[in-house]
XYZ file of C-alpha atoms in Angstrom:
607
model
C 84.700 98.263 89.797
C 88.485 97.357 90.525
C 90.252 96.234 87.209
C 93.632 94.939 86.779
C 96.610 96.688 86.132
C 97.813 94.876 83.165
C 100.176 95.753 79.876
C 98.021 96.880 76.890
C 98.435 94.423 74.195
C 97.338 94.060 71.525
C 98.239 83.971 52.269
C 101.516 82.431 51.065
C 102.858 84.370 47.754
C 106.038 85.222 46.110
C 106.326 88.859 45.767
C 107.632 90.754 43.093
C 110.205 93.423 44.335
C 108.869 96.440 46.205
C 109.734 100.036 44.625
C 109.222 102.234 47.333
C 110.913 99.829 50.326
C 113.404 102.130 52.801
C 116.710 101.017 51.896
C 117.654 101.453 55.542
C 116.724 99.007 58.382
C 114.712 101.031 61.770
C 114.803 100.039 65.104
C 110.945 100.883 65.408
C 108.148 102.919 63.862
C 106.398 105.901 64.335
C 102.788 106.289 63.220
C 103.305 110.109 62.802
C 106.638 112.101 62.672
C 109.647 110.427 64.012
C 110.336 108.123 66.952
C 111.604 109.646 70.441
C 114.269 106.838 70.948
C 117.342 106.741 69.463
C 118.658 103.503 67.880
C 121.019 102.862 70.831
C 118.602 103.717 73.486
C 119.197 101.119 76.313
C 116.084 101.347 78.132
C 112.677 103.044 78.180
C 112.253 106.550 80.200
C 109.665 105.120 82.589
C 111.527 102.434 83.859
C 114.043 101.660 86.596
C 116.662 99.532 85.284
C 118.129 99.234 88.022
C 115.091 97.385 89.456
C 115.659 94.372 91.211
C 113.943 91.072 90.746
C 112.214 88.325 92.566
C 109.007 88.480 94.454
C 105.551 88.177 93.983
C 102.585 90.306 92.719
C 99.301 89.445 93.519
C 95.819 91.051 91.993
C 92.625 89.844 93.662
C 90.043 90.649 90.523
C 86.820 90.312 89.851
C 84.865 87.646 87.514
C 85.624 84.579 86.129
C 87.522 82.941 82.977
C 87.455 79.461 81.189
C 90.010 79.828 78.630
C 94.074 80.428 78.542
C 93.459 81.282 74.430
C 93.097 85.008 74.091
C 93.295 85.592 70.031
C 89.672 83.721 69.754
C 86.362 85.083 69.973
C 85.349 82.221 72.070
C 85.491 81.948 75.418
C 86.834 84.378 78.656
C 90.228 84.423 78.357
C 92.668 84.697 81.969
C 93.659 87.750 82.882
C 97.736 88.212 82.438
C 97.924 85.825 79.270
C 99.469 89.255 77.225
C 102.574 88.457 79.395
C 102.786 84.971 77.877
C 102.840 86.108 74.049
C 105.228 88.323 72.109
C 104.674 90.436 69.044
C 106.968 91.534 66.583
C 107.459 95.115 67.577
C 106.299 96.502 71.130
C 105.127 100.085 72.145
C 106.710 102.925 73.950
C 103.727 103.919 76.428
C 105.558 107.658 76.681
C 105.032 108.131 72.996
C 101.091 108.330 71.046
C 101.872 105.302 68.681
C 105.601 104.234 68.148
C 106.952 100.740 68.149
C 110.531 99.438 68.977
C 111.609 96.063 67.980
C 111.034 92.989 70.020
C 110.633 89.746 68.326
C 111.751 91.602 65.407
C 114.996 93.858 65.802
C 114.633 95.546 62.433
C 111.472 96.866 60.040
C 111.623 98.125 56.826
C 108.840 100.190 55.652
C 107.661 101.395 52.115
C 108.287 104.914 51.756
C 104.018 105.099 50.741
C 103.338 102.275 53.619
C 102.243 99.791 51.056
C 104.427 97.095 52.532
C 106.432 96.057 55.560
C 109.622 93.910 56.079
C 110.239 92.380 59.643
C 113.682 90.837 60.261
C 113.320 88.339 63.426
C 116.242 88.534 66.417
C 118.157 85.498 66.193
C 118.144 85.297 69.514
C 114.257 84.851 69.654
C 113.216 81.680 71.216
C 109.545 79.741 72.595
C 109.521 78.770 75.804
C 110.735 75.648 74.678
C 113.576 76.648 73.820
C 113.224 76.227 69.886
C 114.007 79.505 67.556
C 110.882 81.621 66.529
C 110.888 82.030 62.830
C 109.013 83.597 60.009
C 106.840 80.231 59.507
C 105.703 81.084 63.145
C 104.864 84.768 61.942
C 103.053 83.484 58.495
C 101.415 80.788 60.547
C 99.954 83.380 62.916
C 98.521 85.559 60.299
C 96.673 82.676 58.918
C 95.382 81.318 61.695
C 94.056 84.810 63.184
C 92.828 85.718 59.831
C 90.935 82.779 60.068
C 90.018 82.305 63.619
C 90.685 85.370 65.500
C 88.790 88.353 66.966
C 86.559 90.221 64.553
C 88.976 93.076 64.728
C 92.113 91.322 63.842
C 90.192 89.531 60.959
C 89.112 93.166 59.888
C 93.021 94.535 59.997
C 94.426 91.468 58.701
C 92.078 91.022 55.756
C 94.179 94.427 53.859
C 96.943 91.882 54.047
C 97.287 90.562 49.871
C 100.697 88.598 50.079
C 102.838 87.634 52.704
C 106.453 85.717 52.446
C 109.474 84.582 54.193
C 112.425 85.274 52.073
C 114.776 83.303 54.557
C 113.536 81.773 57.906
C 114.055 85.164 59.857
C 112.778 87.755 57.328
C 108.700 88.074 56.759
C 107.276 90.409 54.366
C 103.735 91.499 53.973
C 101.824 93.763 51.346
C 98.632 95.514 51.656
C 96.134 96.268 49.480
C 94.842 99.914 48.785
C 91.699 101.346 50.492
C 88.359 102.019 47.536
C 89.582 105.173 47.181
C 93.182 104.132 46.041
C 94.880 105.013 49.475
C 97.012 103.146 51.485
C 96.139 102.619 55.051
C 99.223 103.422 56.818
C 98.654 102.304 59.888
C 99.062 98.547 58.660
C 102.644 98.381 59.331
C 102.289 99.017 62.672
C 99.447 96.489 63.075
C 101.371 93.789 61.815
C 103.930 94.404 64.232
C 101.416 94.079 66.835
C 100.152 90.591 65.603
C 100.160 88.446 68.339
C 102.535 85.460 67.158
C 102.268 81.737 68.168
C 104.194 78.557 67.554
C 103.611 76.572 64.186
C 104.918 72.807 65.860
C 102.752 73.945 69.111
C 99.140 74.143 66.903
C 99.832 71.217 64.701
C 97.525 69.061 65.469
C 95.450 71.385 67.814
C 92.384 73.604 66.460
C 93.444 76.759 67.055
C 89.878 78.333 66.725
C 88.805 76.112 70.375
C 88.864 77.589 73.811
C 91.699 75.481 76.028
C 92.661 75.445 79.101
C 96.440 73.629 78.123
C 98.947 76.670 78.769
C 99.660 77.995 75.122
C 103.613 77.544 74.487
C 104.407 81.450 74.065
C 107.975 83.323 73.768
C 107.022 85.924 76.397
C 108.202 86.571 79.948
C 105.958 84.579 82.077
C 104.385 81.339 81.224
C 101.882 79.321 83.054
C 102.584 77.943 86.191
C 99.069 76.862 87.324
C 95.709 77.308 86.642
C 92.353 76.990 89.015
C 89.809 77.021 86.168
C 87.909 80.589 87.152
C 89.309 80.948 90.505
C 92.939 81.609 90.047
C 96.062 81.728 87.881
C 99.192 81.839 88.285
C 102.481 82.858 85.814
C 106.084 82.470 87.092
C 109.030 84.144 85.119
C 110.854 82.372 83.013
C 114.503 82.225 83.962
C 116.124 82.272 80.844
C 114.170 84.611 78.809
C 115.715 85.340 75.326
C 114.731 88.847 75.599
C 115.479 89.938 79.086
C 118.452 91.951 78.179
C 116.744 93.835 75.077
C 115.741 97.912 75.515
C 112.320 97.276 75.760
C 112.334 94.505 78.304
C 115.307 96.015 80.854
C 114.055 96.947 84.205
C 110.214 95.646 83.297
C 109.011 92.251 84.276
C 110.373 91.916 87.938
C 108.404 89.808 90.053
C 109.175 86.157 90.059
C 105.140 85.162 90.056
C 102.192 86.968 88.966
C 99.004 85.503 90.917
C 94.869 86.519 90.357
C 92.655 85.387 91.938
C 89.261 85.579 90.794
C 86.047 86.731 92.872
C 82.561 86.929 92.408
C 81.822 89.933 93.997
C 84.700 93.308 94.277
C 83.566 94.575 97.758
C 85.267 90.606 98.771
C 88.322 91.320 96.553
C 88.905 95.026 98.048
C 88.549 92.854 101.699
C 91.234 90.572 100.142
C 93.376 93.325 99.178
C 93.192 95.328 102.664
C 93.967 91.775 103.988
C 97.007 91.406 102.467
C 95.756 88.415 99.876
C 96.419 91.737 97.141
C 99.309 93.831 96.469
C 97.989 95.801 94.114
C 94.515 97.291 93.624
C 93.645 99.573 90.389
C 90.256 101.481 92.085
C 87.765 102.559 89.519
C 84.647 102.747 92.529
C 85.072 106.824 93.496
C 82.632 105.085 96.646
C 85.112 102.656 97.526
C 88.309 104.818 97.354
C 86.635 107.445 99.482
C 85.661 105.749 102.626
C 86.912 101.704 101.592
C 90.321 101.659 102.526
C 90.352 102.973 106.082
C 91.799 101.179 108.228
C 94.984 100.197 110.499
C 97.613 99.358 107.392
C 96.322 102.681 105.370
C 96.632 104.809 108.723
C 100.418 103.543 109.508
C 101.358 103.298 106.002
C 101.649 100.005 104.746
C 98.990 100.618 102.310
C 99.805 103.808 100.381
C 97.118 104.936 97.890
C 98.250 107.122 94.971
C 96.323 109.823 92.393
C 98.563 109.471 89.014
C 97.301 111.859 86.411
C 97.563 110.337 83.195
C 96.877 111.906 79.133
C 95.778 108.998 77.537
C 91.590 109.000 76.427
C 89.486 107.526 79.191
C 87.222 104.905 77.947
C 84.030 106.297 77.086
C 81.849 104.699 79.162
C 77.971 104.729 78.476
C 74.369 103.561 78.453
C 74.397 102.166 74.747
C 71.801 102.167 72.411
C 70.924 99.034 70.682
C 69.792 100.935 67.311
C 69.451 97.832 65.537
C 66.051 98.095 67.924
C 62.926 100.036 66.190
C 62.956 101.367 69.677
C 65.900 103.383 69.144
C 66.304 103.768 65.812
C 64.892 107.851 66.256
C 67.716 109.948 67.237
C 65.489 112.225 68.907
C 64.154 109.367 70.777
C 67.873 109.004 71.977
C 68.849 112.480 73.019
C 65.272 112.378 74.461
C 66.332 109.626 77.106
C 69.682 111.473 77.661
C 68.063 114.227 79.267
C 65.913 112.622 81.806
C 68.718 111.890 84.618
C 69.790 113.896 87.119
C 73.438 113.221 86.326
C 75.018 116.220 88.241
C 73.365 114.518 91.674
C 74.491 111.278 90.395
C 78.191 112.166 90.584
C 77.709 114.362 93.749
C 75.686 111.197 95.640
C 77.137 108.045 93.542
C 80.613 109.482 93.265
C 81.727 111.726 95.704
C 82.227 114.228 92.873
C 85.318 112.353 92.226
C 84.554 112.022 88.307
C 83.759 113.749 85.455
C 81.021 113.662 83.307
C 82.302 111.910 79.561
C 81.236 114.764 77.131
C 83.358 112.793 74.568
C 84.628 109.249 72.739
C 88.037 110.077 73.371
C 87.843 112.200 77.212
C 90.890 113.288 78.723
C 92.530 113.678 75.778
C 93.423 116.198 72.995
C 91.243 113.777 71.061
C 88.221 115.419 71.967
C 86.204 117.467 70.193
C 85.559 121.208 71.728
C 84.069 124.051 71.273
C 82.845 124.873 67.699
C 84.969 122.596 64.422
C 87.651 124.635 63.208
C 91.178 123.810 60.985
C 91.542 120.117 60.157
C 88.327 119.185 62.547
C 86.558 121.379 60.127
C 87.979 120.724 56.563
C 87.352 116.865 57.545
C 83.373 117.631 58.237
C 83.134 120.343 55.461
C 82.428 117.315 52.586
C 79.300 116.095 54.735
C 77.739 119.032 55.953
C 74.456 118.635 53.654
C 74.684 115.301 55.790
C 74.848 116.128 59.594
C 72.981 118.008 61.873
C 73.137 121.987 61.021
C 73.719 122.244 64.379
C 76.699 120.531 64.816
C 78.130 123.266 62.920
C 76.871 126.156 64.820
C 76.323 124.894 68.576
C 79.091 123.247 71.025
C 78.084 119.680 72.079
C 76.644 120.130 75.607
C 75.614 117.670 78.038
C 71.982 118.289 80.046
C 72.626 120.033 83.169
C 70.870 119.916 86.645
C 72.929 121.755 88.699
C 73.761 125.256 89.943
C 74.546 127.274 86.814
C 73.207 128.880 83.406
C 71.563 126.978 80.618
C 73.797 125.015 78.302
C 70.637 124.895 75.689
C 69.547 121.531 76.294
C 67.613 122.547 79.400
C 68.027 125.041 82.412
C 70.996 124.260 84.797
C 69.585 124.963 88.084
C 68.903 122.119 89.819
C 64.986 120.565 90.049
C 63.834 123.767 87.525
C 66.651 122.707 85.485
C 65.426 118.993 85.414
C 61.832 119.536 84.635
C 62.847 121.689 81.631
C 65.278 119.352 80.715
C 62.165 116.275 80.723
C 59.798 119.153 79.243
C 62.176 119.278 76.219
C 62.508 115.379 76.101
C 58.800 114.986 75.731
C 58.590 117.358 73.115
C 61.437 115.701 71.134
C 59.958 111.987 71.863
C 56.497 113.668 70.824
C 58.291 114.471 67.103
C 59.096 111.012 67.015
C 55.874 109.835 67.480
C 55.563 109.074 71.091
C 52.900 110.452 73.431
C 51.835 110.066 77.366
C 48.330 108.560 78.023
C 47.405 107.387 81.234
C 50.940 107.884 82.648
C 52.499 105.665 79.486
C 54.247 106.648 76.823
C 52.716 104.771 73.632
C 53.010 104.967 70.137
C 49.757 105.760 67.839
C 49.313 101.935 68.195
C 49.000 101.457 71.600
C 52.371 100.002 72.333
C 54.034 100.981 75.544
C 57.666 102.361 75.441
C 59.568 100.110 77.602
C 63.216 98.011 77.230
C 65.485 96.344 79.210
C 69.126 97.299 80.651
C 71.226 94.503 80.736
C 74.273 94.250 82.965
C 76.597 92.275 84.510
C 78.199 93.830 87.193
C 76.229 94.801 89.867
C 78.223 97.067 90.895
C 76.725 99.207 87.880
C 73.100 98.597 88.896
C 72.990 101.702 91.089
C 73.018 103.550 88.450
C 71.161 101.725 85.942
C 68.631 102.357 88.492
C 68.775 105.737 89.086
C 68.574 105.819 84.892
C 65.597 103.703 85.156
C 63.955 105.372 87.927
C 64.675 108.936 86.115
C 62.308 107.724 83.083
C 59.088 107.009 84.794
C 57.870 110.798 85.054
C 58.121 110.146 80.831
C 55.813 107.340 81.108
C 58.862 104.994 80.001
C 59.396 101.332 81.632
C 62.982 100.463 81.910
C 64.057 97.501 83.293
C 67.857 96.629 84.958
C 68.625 92.600 84.045
C 71.967 91.423 85.875
C 73.380 88.310 84.504
C 76.353 86.154 84.765
C 79.852 87.250 82.318
C 79.142 84.279 80.405
C 75.533 85.073 79.456
C 76.513 88.606 79.450
C 79.087 87.969 76.802
C 77.061 86.149 74.704
C 74.365 88.076 74.583
C 76.846 91.255 73.752
C 78.351 89.294 70.687
C 74.995 88.639 69.314
C 73.485 91.963 69.852
C 70.343 90.871 72.111
C 70.159 93.361 74.169
C 68.275 96.972 73.901
C 70.560 98.786 76.202
C 73.869 97.799 78.294
C 76.463 99.843 80.040
C 79.845 99.462 78.408
C 82.264 101.253 77.362
C 84.754 102.039 74.165
C 88.862 102.489 74.568
C 90.766 104.192 72.315
C 94.695 105.055 72.380
C 96.266 108.294 71.524
C 96.698 106.874 68.295
C 93.168 105.856 66.565
C 93.319 103.738 63.659
C 91.211 101.003 62.269
C 89.758 99.755 65.062
C 87.400 102.982 64.921
C 85.634 101.065 62.003
C 85.508 98.147 64.456
C 84.010 100.026 67.061
C 81.305 102.181 64.849
C 81.482 101.109 61.316
C 78.677 100.222 58.965
C 80.309 96.540 58.374
C 81.067 95.786 61.919
C 77.649 96.300 62.765
C 76.456 93.511 61.291
C 79.296 91.493 62.250
C 78.588 88.716 65.289
C 81.345 89.665 68.266
C 82.183 93.310 67.101
C 82.264 95.954 69.059
C 79.811 97.914 67.284
C 77.442 97.753 70.344
C 75.100 100.356 69.082
C 74.561 98.860 65.516
C 75.937 102.517 63.972
C 75.569 102.752 60.392
C 76.141 105.931 59.173
C 78.512 106.216 55.836
C 79.723 109.711 57.248
C 81.136 107.610 60.349
C 82.140 105.089 57.735
C 84.248 107.886 55.849
C 85.563 109.772 58.660
C 86.831 106.544 60.791
C 88.541 105.038 57.615
C 90.281 108.550 56.840
C 92.166 108.341 60.603
C 94.379 105.678 59.608
C 95.225 107.501 56.193
C 96.328 111.005 58.239
C 100.067 111.804 57.399
C 100.337 114.167 60.160
C 99.417 114.190 63.592
C 97.669 117.479 63.398
C 95.682 115.608 60.484
C 94.609 112.401 62.785
C 93.619 114.884 65.759
C 91.283 116.999 63.337
C 89.884 113.761 62.167
C 89.509 112.065 65.438
C 87.265 115.184 66.463
C 85.449 115.161 63.814
C 84.720 111.533 64.328
C 83.911 112.300 67.313
C 81.666 115.433 66.881
C 79.683 113.220 64.706
C 79.257 109.943 67.583
C 78.038 112.592 70.219
C 75.570 114.677 68.133
C 74.108 110.821 66.729
C 73.063 110.608 70.710
C 74.079 106.731 70.407
C 74.760 106.355 74.060
C 73.638 108.336 77.175
C 77.620 109.285 78.488
C 78.603 108.459 81.861
C 81.669 109.341 84.089
C 85.369 108.969 83.659
C 88.340 109.685 85.707
C 90.647 112.131 84.773
C 93.604 110.203 87.436
C 94.435 106.561 87.893
C 93.462 105.645 91.582
C 95.700 103.035 92.692
C 96.116 101.402 95.942
C 99.354 99.123 96.799
C 101.056 97.743 99.701
C 104.469 99.759 100.875
C 106.560 96.374 99.678
C 105.390 97.769 96.191
C 107.980 99.910 94.632
C 107.338 101.846 91.061
C 110.037 104.199 89.166
C 109.543 108.043 89.710
C 108.313 108.532 86.073
C 104.903 108.076 84.861
C 104.273 107.366 81.633
C 102.181 109.562 79.125
C 99.352 106.253 79.012
C 99.450 106.039 83.113
C 101.343 103.600 85.545
C 102.504 100.288 83.687
C 102.664 97.703 86.154
C 105.220 95.576 84.502
C 108.052 98.025 85.453
C 107.068 97.750 89.113
C 109.248 95.769 91.729
C 108.998 93.931 95.099
C 111.255 95.078 97.809
């Protein structure tokens, strides 16, 4: 399925003086080490500062929307709303995790990161021309801590005090972790908090969905809305931040248009017919055969494969371990051994995708080989609670293509697949399941049967192949595809047996890992812990990541978490692409430099 190309974004008290606050304000914060760009930088390294303004960038996308409020749980927000709102700091996408001044032009961080002070740029303005002040920042914290998405409520709960010494200054203090350490990521997370207008929300309910355009401060505002079908943004001509170094050469189009289609094949045809200007293609079959036509052959449509070094989403068929059926790790491992994923990769994806063997694929964060160095140090305290094989055998996925055995079954085509399924049946028998009259049942005679919940018809091919591969084990798996609203509601309430979803991480994972995999999030409706993981080892490793004081320590701790998750078999991993496949009409141009995280549409321009 194609996806839109979007920027990745993301109690009042009087405080005593903060010992350890750096006396010299800085132009940004790096999670580890120093900022790559000096205080006097004039533009980000991956933009064209001379890019012309004007024109329209259109995207044909799939799905629907029923809200213009992206910062609450309810509703499906329209794509592109991140261009309306701003944060105190903004990312450079050419560094793992570094933030530079946006609404705040200066920032002071305590030496131990227990507090942060932001100095708001006096030029910062809302779209109605009124100043953006510290009162708006404090309101945004309160509103999102009360009514925001679960991940933000989780993060912002760590703020123990907030104050505004003056209308242009806001200061936050953070609670220590249970072990007394400070979450070193919190100053950066506060820098990425979306800021809302206190005056706009007076008399309105922040917790409710709305199709009324919300007052913002960003480079675009909503121009028109056709709910569920189309949304158009217009560039703010007098945008207050247009000359900031973090904004130069960006947001060049006068208009951004998103047209929604129910079917991605129809969206592709709309793009080829000139009703879209750019398309990110995640379907290898469409990339291989779907773009042929006069426009491609004569150069009016350009296709490019652009490498990146970010972690790709860890996509898989996710088990809901809240269900007793999937509570046993041996059962989960067994089901992952049944399919012929080598054949699926060749036949359905033209060999263009790589099988995912990490929760952080395509990056230096992926566990590899045997644990060593910082990773082994992070795992050592939990040795008695982890599978012994985790320390002595590299994690590998079952193979069925030509090649040698990988420890999970022979990799020799049909023979390898049969060996994998024999091993799977042994695991299932150990877990109390046996094949009787062609059906896998437990001692009470209950059949092993479950449902795979989907929302995108394009995902059915893989899900149906997976379901068919379970039949020789006596397992009945039914694939059910529902509309996006029902799908989202069921995910939020964890009302599914298995689903096809993903977890996405940056090159600097942190607090969100607890939101993805932590025990507390497992019981919190709307969280991303879809698998229902409740493991004290996972909790401890995920919590330790944000406390890492060096890049090497962070990488080691993330690899340790990755390895523990892999050996927990919480999903049947699918595939990822090592490149970004983008098709564009030749009138749309991009800078020569592609940043670390991949292409950024906000730096492109229309000829």
